[in-house]
mmCIF file of C-alpha atoms (C1' of nucleotides) in Angstrom:
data_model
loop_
_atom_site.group_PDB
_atom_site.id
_atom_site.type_symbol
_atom_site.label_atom_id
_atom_site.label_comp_id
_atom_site.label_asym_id
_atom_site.label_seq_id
_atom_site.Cartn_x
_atom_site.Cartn_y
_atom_site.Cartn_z
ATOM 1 C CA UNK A 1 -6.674 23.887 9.382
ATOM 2 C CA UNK A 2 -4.040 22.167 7.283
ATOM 3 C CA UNK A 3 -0.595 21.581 8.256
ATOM 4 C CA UNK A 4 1.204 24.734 6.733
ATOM 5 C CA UNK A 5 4.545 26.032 8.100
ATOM 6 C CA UNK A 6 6.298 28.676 5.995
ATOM 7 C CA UNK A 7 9.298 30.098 8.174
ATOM 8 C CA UNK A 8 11.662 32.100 7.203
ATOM 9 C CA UNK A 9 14.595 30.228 7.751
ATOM 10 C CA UNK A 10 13.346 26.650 7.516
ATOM 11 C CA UNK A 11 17.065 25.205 6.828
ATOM 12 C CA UNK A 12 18.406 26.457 10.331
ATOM 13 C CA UNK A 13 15.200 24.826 11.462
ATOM 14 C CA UNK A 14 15.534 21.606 9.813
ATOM 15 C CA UNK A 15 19.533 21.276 11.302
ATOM 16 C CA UNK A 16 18.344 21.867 14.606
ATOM 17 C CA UNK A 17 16.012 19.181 14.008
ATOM 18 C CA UNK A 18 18.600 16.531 12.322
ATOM 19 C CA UNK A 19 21.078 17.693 15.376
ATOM 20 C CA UNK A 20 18.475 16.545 18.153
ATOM 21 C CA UNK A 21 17.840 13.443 16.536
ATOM 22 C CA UNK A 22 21.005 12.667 16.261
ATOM 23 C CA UNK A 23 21.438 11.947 12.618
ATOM 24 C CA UNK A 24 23.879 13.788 9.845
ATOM 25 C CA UNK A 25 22.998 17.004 8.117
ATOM 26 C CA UNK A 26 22.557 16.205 4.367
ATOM 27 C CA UNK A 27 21.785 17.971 1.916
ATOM 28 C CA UNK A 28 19.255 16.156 1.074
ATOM 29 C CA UNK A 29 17.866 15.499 4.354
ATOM 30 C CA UNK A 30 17.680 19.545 5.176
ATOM 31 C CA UNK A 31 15.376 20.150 1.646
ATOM 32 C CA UNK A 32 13.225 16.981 3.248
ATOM 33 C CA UNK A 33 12.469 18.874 6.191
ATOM 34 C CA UNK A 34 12.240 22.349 4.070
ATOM 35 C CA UNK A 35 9.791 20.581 1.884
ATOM 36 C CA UNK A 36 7.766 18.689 4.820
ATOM 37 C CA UNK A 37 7.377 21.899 6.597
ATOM 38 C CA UNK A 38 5.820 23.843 3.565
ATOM 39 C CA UNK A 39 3.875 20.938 1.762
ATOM 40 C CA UNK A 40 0.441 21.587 2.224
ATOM 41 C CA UNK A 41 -0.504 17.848 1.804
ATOM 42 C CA UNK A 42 1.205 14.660 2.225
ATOM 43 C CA UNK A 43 3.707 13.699 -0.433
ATOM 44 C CA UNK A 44 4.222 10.353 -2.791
ATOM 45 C CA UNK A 45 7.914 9.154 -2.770
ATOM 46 C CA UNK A 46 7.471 10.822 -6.341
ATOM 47 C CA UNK A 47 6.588 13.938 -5.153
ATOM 48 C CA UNK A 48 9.410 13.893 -3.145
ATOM 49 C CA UNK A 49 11.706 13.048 -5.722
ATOM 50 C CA UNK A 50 10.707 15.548 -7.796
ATOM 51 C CA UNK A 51 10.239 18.349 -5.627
ATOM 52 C CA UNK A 52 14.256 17.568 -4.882
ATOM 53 C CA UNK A 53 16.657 20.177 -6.770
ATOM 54 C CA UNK A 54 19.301 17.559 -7.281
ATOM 55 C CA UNK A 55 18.599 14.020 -8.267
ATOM 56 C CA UNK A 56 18.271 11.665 -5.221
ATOM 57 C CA UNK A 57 18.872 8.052 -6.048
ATOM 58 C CA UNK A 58 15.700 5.823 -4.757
ATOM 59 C CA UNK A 59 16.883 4.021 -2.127
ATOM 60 C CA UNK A 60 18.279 7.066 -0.476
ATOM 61 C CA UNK A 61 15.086 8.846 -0.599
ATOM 62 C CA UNK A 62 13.238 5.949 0.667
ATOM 63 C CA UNK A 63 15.495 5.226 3.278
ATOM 64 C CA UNK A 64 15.694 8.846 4.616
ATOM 65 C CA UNK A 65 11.931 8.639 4.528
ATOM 66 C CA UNK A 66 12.013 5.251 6.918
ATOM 67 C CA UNK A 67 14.526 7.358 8.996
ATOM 68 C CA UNK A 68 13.006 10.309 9.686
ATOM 69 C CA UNK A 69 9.596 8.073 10.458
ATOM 70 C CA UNK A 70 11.324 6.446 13.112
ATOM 71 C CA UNK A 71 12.710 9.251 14.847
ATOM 72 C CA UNK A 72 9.282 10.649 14.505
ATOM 73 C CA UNK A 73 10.109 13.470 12.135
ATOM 74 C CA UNK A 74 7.576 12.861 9.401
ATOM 75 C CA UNK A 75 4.808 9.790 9.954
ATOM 76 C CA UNK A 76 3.271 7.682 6.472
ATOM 77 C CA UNK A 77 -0.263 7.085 5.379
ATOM 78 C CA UNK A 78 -1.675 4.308 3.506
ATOM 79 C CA UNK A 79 -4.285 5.250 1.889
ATOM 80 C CA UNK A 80 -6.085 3.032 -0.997
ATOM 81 C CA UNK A 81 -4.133 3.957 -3.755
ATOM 82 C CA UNK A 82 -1.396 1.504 -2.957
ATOM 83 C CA UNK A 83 1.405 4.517 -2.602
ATOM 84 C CA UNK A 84 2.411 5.158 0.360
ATOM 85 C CA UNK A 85 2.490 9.189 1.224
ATOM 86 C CA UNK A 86 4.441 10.941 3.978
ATOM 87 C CA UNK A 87 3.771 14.333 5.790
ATOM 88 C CA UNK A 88 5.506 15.664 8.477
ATOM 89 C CA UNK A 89 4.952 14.972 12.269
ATOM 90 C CA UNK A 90 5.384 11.672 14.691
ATOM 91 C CA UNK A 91 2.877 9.284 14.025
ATOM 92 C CA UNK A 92 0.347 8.731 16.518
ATOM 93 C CA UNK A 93 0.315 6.938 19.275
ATOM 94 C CA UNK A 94 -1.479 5.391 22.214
ATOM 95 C CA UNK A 95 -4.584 6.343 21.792
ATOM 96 C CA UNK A 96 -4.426 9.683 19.981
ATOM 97 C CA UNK A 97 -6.370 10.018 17.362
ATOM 98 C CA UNK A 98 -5.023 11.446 13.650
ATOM 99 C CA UNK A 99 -7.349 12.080 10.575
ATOM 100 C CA UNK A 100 -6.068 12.462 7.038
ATOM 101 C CA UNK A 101 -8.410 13.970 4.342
ATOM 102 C CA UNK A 102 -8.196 11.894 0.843
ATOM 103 C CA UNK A 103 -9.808 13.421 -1.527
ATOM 104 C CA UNK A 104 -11.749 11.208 -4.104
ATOM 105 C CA UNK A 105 -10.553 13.223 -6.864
ATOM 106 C CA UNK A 106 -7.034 14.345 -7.112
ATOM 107 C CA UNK A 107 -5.819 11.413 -4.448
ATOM 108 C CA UNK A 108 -4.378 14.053 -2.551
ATOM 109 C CA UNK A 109 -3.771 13.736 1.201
ATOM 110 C CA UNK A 110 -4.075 16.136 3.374
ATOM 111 C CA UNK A 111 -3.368 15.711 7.388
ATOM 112 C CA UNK A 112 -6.485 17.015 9.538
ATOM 113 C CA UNK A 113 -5.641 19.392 11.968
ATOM 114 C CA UNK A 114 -7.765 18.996 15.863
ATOM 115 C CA UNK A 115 -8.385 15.602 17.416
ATOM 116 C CA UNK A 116 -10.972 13.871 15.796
ATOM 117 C CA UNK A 117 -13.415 12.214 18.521
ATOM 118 C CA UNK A 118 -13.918 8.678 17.859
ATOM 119 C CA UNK A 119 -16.014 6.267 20.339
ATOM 120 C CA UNK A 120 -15.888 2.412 19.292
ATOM 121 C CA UNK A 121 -15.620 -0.790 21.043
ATOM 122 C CA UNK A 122 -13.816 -3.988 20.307
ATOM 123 C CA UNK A 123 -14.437 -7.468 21.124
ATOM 124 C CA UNK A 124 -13.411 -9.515 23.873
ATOM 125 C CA UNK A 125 -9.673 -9.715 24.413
ATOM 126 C CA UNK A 126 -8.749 -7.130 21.543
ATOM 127 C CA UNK A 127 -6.335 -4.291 23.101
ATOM 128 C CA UNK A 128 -6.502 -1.234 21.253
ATOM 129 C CA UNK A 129 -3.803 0.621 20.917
ATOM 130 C CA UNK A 130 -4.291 3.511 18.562
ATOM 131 C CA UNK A 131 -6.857 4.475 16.181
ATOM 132 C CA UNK A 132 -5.986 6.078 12.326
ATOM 133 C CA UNK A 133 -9.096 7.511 10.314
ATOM 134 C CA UNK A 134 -9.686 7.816 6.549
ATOM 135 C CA UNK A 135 -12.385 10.697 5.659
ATOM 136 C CA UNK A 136 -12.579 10.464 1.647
ATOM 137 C CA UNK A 137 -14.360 12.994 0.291
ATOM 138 C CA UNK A 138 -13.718 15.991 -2.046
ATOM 139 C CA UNK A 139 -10.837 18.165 -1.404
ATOM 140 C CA UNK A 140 -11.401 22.282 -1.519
ATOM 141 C CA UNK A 141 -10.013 22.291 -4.721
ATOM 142 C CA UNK A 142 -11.565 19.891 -6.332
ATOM 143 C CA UNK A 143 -15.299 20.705 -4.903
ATOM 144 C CA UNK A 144 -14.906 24.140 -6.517
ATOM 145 C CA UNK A 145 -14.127 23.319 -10.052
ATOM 146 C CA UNK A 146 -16.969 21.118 -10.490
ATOM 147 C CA UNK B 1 -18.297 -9.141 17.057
ATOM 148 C CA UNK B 2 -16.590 -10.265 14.194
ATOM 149 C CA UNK B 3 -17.873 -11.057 10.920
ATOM 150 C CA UNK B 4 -18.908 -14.508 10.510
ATOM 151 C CA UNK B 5 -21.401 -16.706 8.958
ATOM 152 C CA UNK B 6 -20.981 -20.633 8.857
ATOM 153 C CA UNK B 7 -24.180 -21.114 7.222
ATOM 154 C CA UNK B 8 -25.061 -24.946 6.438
ATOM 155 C CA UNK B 9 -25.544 -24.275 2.805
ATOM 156 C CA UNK B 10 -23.149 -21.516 1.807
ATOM 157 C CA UNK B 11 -22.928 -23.121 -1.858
ATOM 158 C CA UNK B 12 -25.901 -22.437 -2.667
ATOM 159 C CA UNK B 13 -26.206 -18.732 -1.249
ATOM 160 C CA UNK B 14 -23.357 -17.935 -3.057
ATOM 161 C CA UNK B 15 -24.788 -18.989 -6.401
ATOM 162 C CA UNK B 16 -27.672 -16.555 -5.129
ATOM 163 C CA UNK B 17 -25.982 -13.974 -4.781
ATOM 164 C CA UNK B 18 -24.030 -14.556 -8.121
ATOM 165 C CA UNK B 19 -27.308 -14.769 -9.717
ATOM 166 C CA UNK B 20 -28.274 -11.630 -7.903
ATOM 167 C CA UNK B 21 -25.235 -9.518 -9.421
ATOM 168 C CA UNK B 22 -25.337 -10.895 -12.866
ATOM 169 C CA UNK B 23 -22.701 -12.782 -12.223
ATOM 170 C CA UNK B 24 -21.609 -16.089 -14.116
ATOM 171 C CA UNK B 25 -21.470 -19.242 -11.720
ATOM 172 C CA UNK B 26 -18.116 -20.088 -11.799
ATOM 173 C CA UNK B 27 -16.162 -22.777 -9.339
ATOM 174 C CA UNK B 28 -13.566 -20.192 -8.192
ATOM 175 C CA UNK B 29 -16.393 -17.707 -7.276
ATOM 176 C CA UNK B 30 -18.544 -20.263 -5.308
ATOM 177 C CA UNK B 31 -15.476 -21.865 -3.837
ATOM 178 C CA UNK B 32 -14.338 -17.399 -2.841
ATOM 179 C CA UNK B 33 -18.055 -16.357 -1.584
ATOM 180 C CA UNK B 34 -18.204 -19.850 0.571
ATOM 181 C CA UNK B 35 -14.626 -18.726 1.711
ATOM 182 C CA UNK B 36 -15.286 -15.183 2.589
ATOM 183 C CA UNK B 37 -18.786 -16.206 4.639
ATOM 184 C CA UNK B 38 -16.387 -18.590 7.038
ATOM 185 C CA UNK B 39 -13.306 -16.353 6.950
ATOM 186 C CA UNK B 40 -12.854 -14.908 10.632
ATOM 187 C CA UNK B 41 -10.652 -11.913 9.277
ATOM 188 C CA UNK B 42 -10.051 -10.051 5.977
ATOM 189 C CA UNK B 43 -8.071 -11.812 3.604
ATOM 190 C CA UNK B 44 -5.143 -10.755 1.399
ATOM 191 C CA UNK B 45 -4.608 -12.033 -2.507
ATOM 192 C CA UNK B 46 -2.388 -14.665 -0.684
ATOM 193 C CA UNK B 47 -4.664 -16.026 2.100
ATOM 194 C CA UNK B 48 -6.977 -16.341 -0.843
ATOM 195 C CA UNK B 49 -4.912 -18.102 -3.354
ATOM 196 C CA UNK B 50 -4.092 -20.813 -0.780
ATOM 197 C CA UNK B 51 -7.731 -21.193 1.007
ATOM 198 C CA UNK B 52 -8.745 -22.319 -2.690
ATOM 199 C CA UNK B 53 -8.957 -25.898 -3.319
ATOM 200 C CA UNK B 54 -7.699 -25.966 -7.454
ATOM 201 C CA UNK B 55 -4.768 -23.829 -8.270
ATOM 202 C CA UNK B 56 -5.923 -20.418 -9.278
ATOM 203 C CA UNK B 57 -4.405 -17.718 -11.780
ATOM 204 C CA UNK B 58 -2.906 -14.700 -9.841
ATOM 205 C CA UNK B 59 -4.991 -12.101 -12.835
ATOM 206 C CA UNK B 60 -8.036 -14.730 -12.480
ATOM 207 C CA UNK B 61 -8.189 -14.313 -9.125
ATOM 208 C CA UNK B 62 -7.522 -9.966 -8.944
ATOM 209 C CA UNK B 63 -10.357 -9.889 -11.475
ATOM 210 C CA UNK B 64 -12.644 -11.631 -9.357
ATOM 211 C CA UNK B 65 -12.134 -9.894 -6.120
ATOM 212 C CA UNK B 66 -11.945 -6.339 -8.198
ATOM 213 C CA UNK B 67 -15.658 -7.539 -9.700
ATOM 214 C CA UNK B 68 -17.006 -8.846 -6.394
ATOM 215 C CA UNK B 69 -15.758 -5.533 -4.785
ATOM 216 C CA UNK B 70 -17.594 -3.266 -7.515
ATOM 217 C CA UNK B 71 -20.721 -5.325 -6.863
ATOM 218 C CA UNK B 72 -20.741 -4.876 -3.214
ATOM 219 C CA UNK B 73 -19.942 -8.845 -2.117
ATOM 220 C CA UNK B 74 -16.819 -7.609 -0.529
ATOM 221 C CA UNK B 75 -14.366 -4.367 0.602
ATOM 222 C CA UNK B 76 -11.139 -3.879 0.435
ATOM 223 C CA UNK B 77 -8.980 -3.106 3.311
ATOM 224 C CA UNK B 78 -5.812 -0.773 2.890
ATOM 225 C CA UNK B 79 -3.840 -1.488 5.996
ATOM 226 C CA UNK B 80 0.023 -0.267 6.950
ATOM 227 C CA UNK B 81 1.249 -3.117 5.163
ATOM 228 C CA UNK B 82 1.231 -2.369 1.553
ATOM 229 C CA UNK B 83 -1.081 -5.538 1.343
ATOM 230 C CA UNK B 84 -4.513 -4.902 0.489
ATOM 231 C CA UNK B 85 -6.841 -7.466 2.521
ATOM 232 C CA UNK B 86 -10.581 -8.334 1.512
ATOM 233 C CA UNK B 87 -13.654 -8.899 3.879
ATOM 234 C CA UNK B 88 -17.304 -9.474 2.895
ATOM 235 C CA UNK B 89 -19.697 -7.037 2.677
ATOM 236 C CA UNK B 90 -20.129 -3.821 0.595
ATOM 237 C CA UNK B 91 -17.691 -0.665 0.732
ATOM 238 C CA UNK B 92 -19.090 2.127 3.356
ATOM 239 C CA UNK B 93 -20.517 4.737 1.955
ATOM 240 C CA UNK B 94 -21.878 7.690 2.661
ATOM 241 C CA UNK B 95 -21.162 8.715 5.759
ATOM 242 C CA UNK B 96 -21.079 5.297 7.133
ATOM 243 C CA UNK B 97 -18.616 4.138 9.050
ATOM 244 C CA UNK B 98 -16.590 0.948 8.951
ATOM 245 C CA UNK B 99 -13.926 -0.113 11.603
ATOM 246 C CA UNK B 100 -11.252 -2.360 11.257
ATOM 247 C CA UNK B 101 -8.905 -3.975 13.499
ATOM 248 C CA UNK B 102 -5.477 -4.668 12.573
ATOM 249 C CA UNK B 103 -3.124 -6.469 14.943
ATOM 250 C CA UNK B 104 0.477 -4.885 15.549
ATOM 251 C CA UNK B 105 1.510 -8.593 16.405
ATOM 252 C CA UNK B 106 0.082 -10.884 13.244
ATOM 253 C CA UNK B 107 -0.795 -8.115 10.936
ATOM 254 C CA UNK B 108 -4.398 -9.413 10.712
ATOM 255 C CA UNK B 109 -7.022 -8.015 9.853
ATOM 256 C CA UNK B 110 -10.549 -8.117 11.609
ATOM 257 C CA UNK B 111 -13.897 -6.094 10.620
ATOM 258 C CA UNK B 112 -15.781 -5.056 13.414
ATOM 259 C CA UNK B 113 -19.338 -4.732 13.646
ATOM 260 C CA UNK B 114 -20.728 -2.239 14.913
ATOM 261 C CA UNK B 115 -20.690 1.538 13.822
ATOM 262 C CA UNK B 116 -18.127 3.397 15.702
ATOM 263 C CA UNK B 117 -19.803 6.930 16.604
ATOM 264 C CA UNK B 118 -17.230 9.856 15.090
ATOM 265 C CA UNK B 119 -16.914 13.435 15.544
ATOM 266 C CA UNK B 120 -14.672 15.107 13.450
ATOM 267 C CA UNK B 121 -13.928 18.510 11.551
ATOM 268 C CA UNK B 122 -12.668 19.496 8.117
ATOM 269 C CA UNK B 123 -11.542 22.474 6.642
ATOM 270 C CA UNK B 124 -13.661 24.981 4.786
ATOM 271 C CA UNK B 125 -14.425 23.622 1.473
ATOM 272 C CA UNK B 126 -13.885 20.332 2.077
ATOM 273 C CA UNK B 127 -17.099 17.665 1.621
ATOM 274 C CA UNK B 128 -16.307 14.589 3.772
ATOM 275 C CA UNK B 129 -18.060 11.157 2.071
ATOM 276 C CA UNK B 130 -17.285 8.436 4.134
ATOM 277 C CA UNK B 131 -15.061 8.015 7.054
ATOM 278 C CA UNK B 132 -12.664 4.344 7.341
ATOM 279 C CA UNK B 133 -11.163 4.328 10.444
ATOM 280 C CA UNK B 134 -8.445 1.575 11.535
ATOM 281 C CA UNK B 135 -7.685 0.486 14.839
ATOM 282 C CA UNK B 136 -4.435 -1.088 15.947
ATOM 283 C CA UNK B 137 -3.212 -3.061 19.011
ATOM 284 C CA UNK B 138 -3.103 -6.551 19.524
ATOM 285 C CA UNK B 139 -5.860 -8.651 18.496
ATOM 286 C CA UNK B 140 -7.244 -11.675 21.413
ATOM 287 C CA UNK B 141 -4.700 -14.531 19.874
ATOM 288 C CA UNK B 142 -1.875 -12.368 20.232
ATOM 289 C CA UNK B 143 -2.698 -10.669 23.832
ATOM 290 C CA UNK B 144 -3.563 -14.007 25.243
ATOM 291 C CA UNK B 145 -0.498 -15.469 24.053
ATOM 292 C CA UNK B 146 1.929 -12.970 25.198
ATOM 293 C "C1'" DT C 1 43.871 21.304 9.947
ATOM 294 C "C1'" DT C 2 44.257 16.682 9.001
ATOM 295 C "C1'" DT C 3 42.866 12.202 10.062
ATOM 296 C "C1'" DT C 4 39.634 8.694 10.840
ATOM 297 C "C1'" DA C 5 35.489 6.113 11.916
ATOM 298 C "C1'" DT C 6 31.020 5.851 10.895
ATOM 299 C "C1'" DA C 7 26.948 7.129 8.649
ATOM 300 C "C1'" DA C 8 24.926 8.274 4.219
ATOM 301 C "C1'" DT C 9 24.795 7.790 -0.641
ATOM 302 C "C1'" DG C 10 24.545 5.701 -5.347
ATOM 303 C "C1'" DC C 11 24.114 1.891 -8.152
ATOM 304 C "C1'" DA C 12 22.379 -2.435 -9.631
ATOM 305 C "C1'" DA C 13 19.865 -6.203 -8.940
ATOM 306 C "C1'" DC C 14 15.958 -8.089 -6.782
ATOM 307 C "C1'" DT C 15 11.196 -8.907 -4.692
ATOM 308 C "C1'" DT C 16 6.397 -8.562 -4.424
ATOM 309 C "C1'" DA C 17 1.754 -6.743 -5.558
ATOM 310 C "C1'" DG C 18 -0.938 -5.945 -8.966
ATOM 311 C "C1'" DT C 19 -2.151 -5.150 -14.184
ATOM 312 C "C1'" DT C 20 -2.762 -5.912 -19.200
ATOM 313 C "C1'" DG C 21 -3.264 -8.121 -23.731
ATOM 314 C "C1'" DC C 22 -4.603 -11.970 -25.946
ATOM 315 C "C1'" DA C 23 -5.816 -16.634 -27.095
ATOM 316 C "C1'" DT C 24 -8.691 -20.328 -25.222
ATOM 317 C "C1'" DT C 25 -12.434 -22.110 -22.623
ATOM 318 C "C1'" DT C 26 -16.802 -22.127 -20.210
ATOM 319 C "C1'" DG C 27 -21.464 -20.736 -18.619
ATOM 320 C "C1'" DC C 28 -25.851 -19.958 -20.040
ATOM 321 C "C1'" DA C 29 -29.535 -18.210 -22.792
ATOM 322 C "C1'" DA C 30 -31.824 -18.621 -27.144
ATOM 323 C "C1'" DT D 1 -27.175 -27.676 -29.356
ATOM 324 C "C1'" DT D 2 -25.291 -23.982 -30.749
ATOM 325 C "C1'" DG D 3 -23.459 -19.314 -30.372
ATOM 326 C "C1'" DC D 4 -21.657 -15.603 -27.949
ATOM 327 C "C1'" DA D 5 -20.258 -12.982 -24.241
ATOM 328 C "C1'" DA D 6 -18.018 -13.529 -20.100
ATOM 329 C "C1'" DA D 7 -14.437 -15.827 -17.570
ATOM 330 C "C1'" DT D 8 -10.066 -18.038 -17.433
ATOM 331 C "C1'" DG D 9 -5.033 -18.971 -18.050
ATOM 332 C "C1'" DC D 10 -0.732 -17.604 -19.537
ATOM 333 C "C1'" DA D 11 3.018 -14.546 -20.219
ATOM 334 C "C1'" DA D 12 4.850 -10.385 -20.096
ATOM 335 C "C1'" DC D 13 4.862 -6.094 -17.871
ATOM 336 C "C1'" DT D 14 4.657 -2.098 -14.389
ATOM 337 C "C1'" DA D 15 5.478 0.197 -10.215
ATOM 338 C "C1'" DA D 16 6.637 0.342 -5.264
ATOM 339 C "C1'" DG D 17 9.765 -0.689 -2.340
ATOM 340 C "C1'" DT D 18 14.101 -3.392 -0.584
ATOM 341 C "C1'" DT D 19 18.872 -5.177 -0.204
ATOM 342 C "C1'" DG D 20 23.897 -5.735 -0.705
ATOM 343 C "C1'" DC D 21 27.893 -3.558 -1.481
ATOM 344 C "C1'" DA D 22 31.334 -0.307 -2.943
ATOM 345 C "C1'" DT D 23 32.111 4.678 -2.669
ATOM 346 C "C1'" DT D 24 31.695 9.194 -0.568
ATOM 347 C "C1'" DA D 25 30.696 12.684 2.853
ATOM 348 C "C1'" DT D 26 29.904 14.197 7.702
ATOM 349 C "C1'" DA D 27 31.507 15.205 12.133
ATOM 350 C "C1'" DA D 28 34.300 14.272 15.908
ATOM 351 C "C1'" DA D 29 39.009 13.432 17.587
ATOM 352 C "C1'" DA D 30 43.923 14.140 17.180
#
DNA sequence: TTTTATAATGCAACTTAGTTGCATTTGCAA
DNA sequence: TTGCAAATGCAACTAAGTTGCATTATAAAA
């Protein structure tokens, strides 16, 4: 159910990608998109900068990161540890619906496959436009070594 | 819909409820529970600092909300902004679920009442707790004024 | 293949949210 | 009224994220 991707040639993948989006084909941006497609949760700019074989300077990263959001390549989560994470995919949109998993634990995020049905109402004169859920709970992981 | 409580004598429930929690009686947390009972939308550390009537000290303050938050007087709100915002009332727990409102337009924040019904799946191993969902668009000030 | 314009990077300095340690003050119960 | 724990204020700090600018690399044109 998680977002898992493990191709065989990922990089080709990932040029293809920068090429339709029209933006240059970094190094750095081609292990992004390697490392999006294979992470099985979201990732902390940390993450990111570690997971990196070369040494990416923090504005760069963080930058890349706003880019490829906007050209819907990867979307960000705010969850309540005050660190933003990223995982790969366009952010949703009117009306779609898009759980993430954090789990109490380890903090990790992990994007939620399959629309999750939501039914709500808002007031009078409030125009909603899309709808993000939180489930907290306790990962796989962590539910097993307790 | 919207939280909000302009009692005639919200001094006095606040010492209450201060009471209730074990809570010293403090000015500041008076002057924050009276505050939070009128407020029409969640409030961030700024909103706060500004709504109260003697200067307050920024840790003074974060130590307050953090206490009145562990003793269920208020929530915390982790919206796309990187600001947390407060509201009244206790976290959801549980399995409960707790909607908020933030508008794309002014950023605020708005609790809604009312449980907002939600279907949703996770993957095997994973023990959902409580759900948070967030719902953007444009809150009535903004649509009206567009 | 070389040139060139533009986009991307790296660095340093900055901003803003939130935290921590510690000395001083205040609420409240004995 | 006194004593003590809890609350406050101050200063210094941390960590996330941003900005300006000079340098470098990509990709398209010559």
């Amino acid at each position: 159910m998680l977002v898992q991707n493990q191709g065989k040639n990922t990089e080709a993948l990932g040029k293809v990608l920068l090429k339709e989006k029209g933006l240059k084909q970094t190094q750095l941006r081609i292990e992004l998109i390697k490392h999006f497609n294979s992470a099985m949760h979201a990732q902390s700019y940390t993450d990111l900068k570690q997971a990196m074989v070369k040494d990416v300077d923090k504005s760069t990263l963080y930058r890349n990161l706003a880019t490829f959001e906007e050209v819907g390549l990867i979307h960000s989560i705010n969850d309540h540890s005050g660190v933003t994470k990223y995982a790969k995919g366009a952010s949703p949109n009117s009306g779609q619906s898009h759980a993430h998993f954090v789990c109490d634990s380890c903090e990790t995020v992990y994007c939620m496959k399959g629309k999750s049905e939501l039914k709500y109402e808002v007031p009078q004169g409030f125009t909603p436009r899309n709808v993000q859920t939180i489930i907290r709970g306790n990962c796989a992981h962590c539910e097993s070594s307790r």
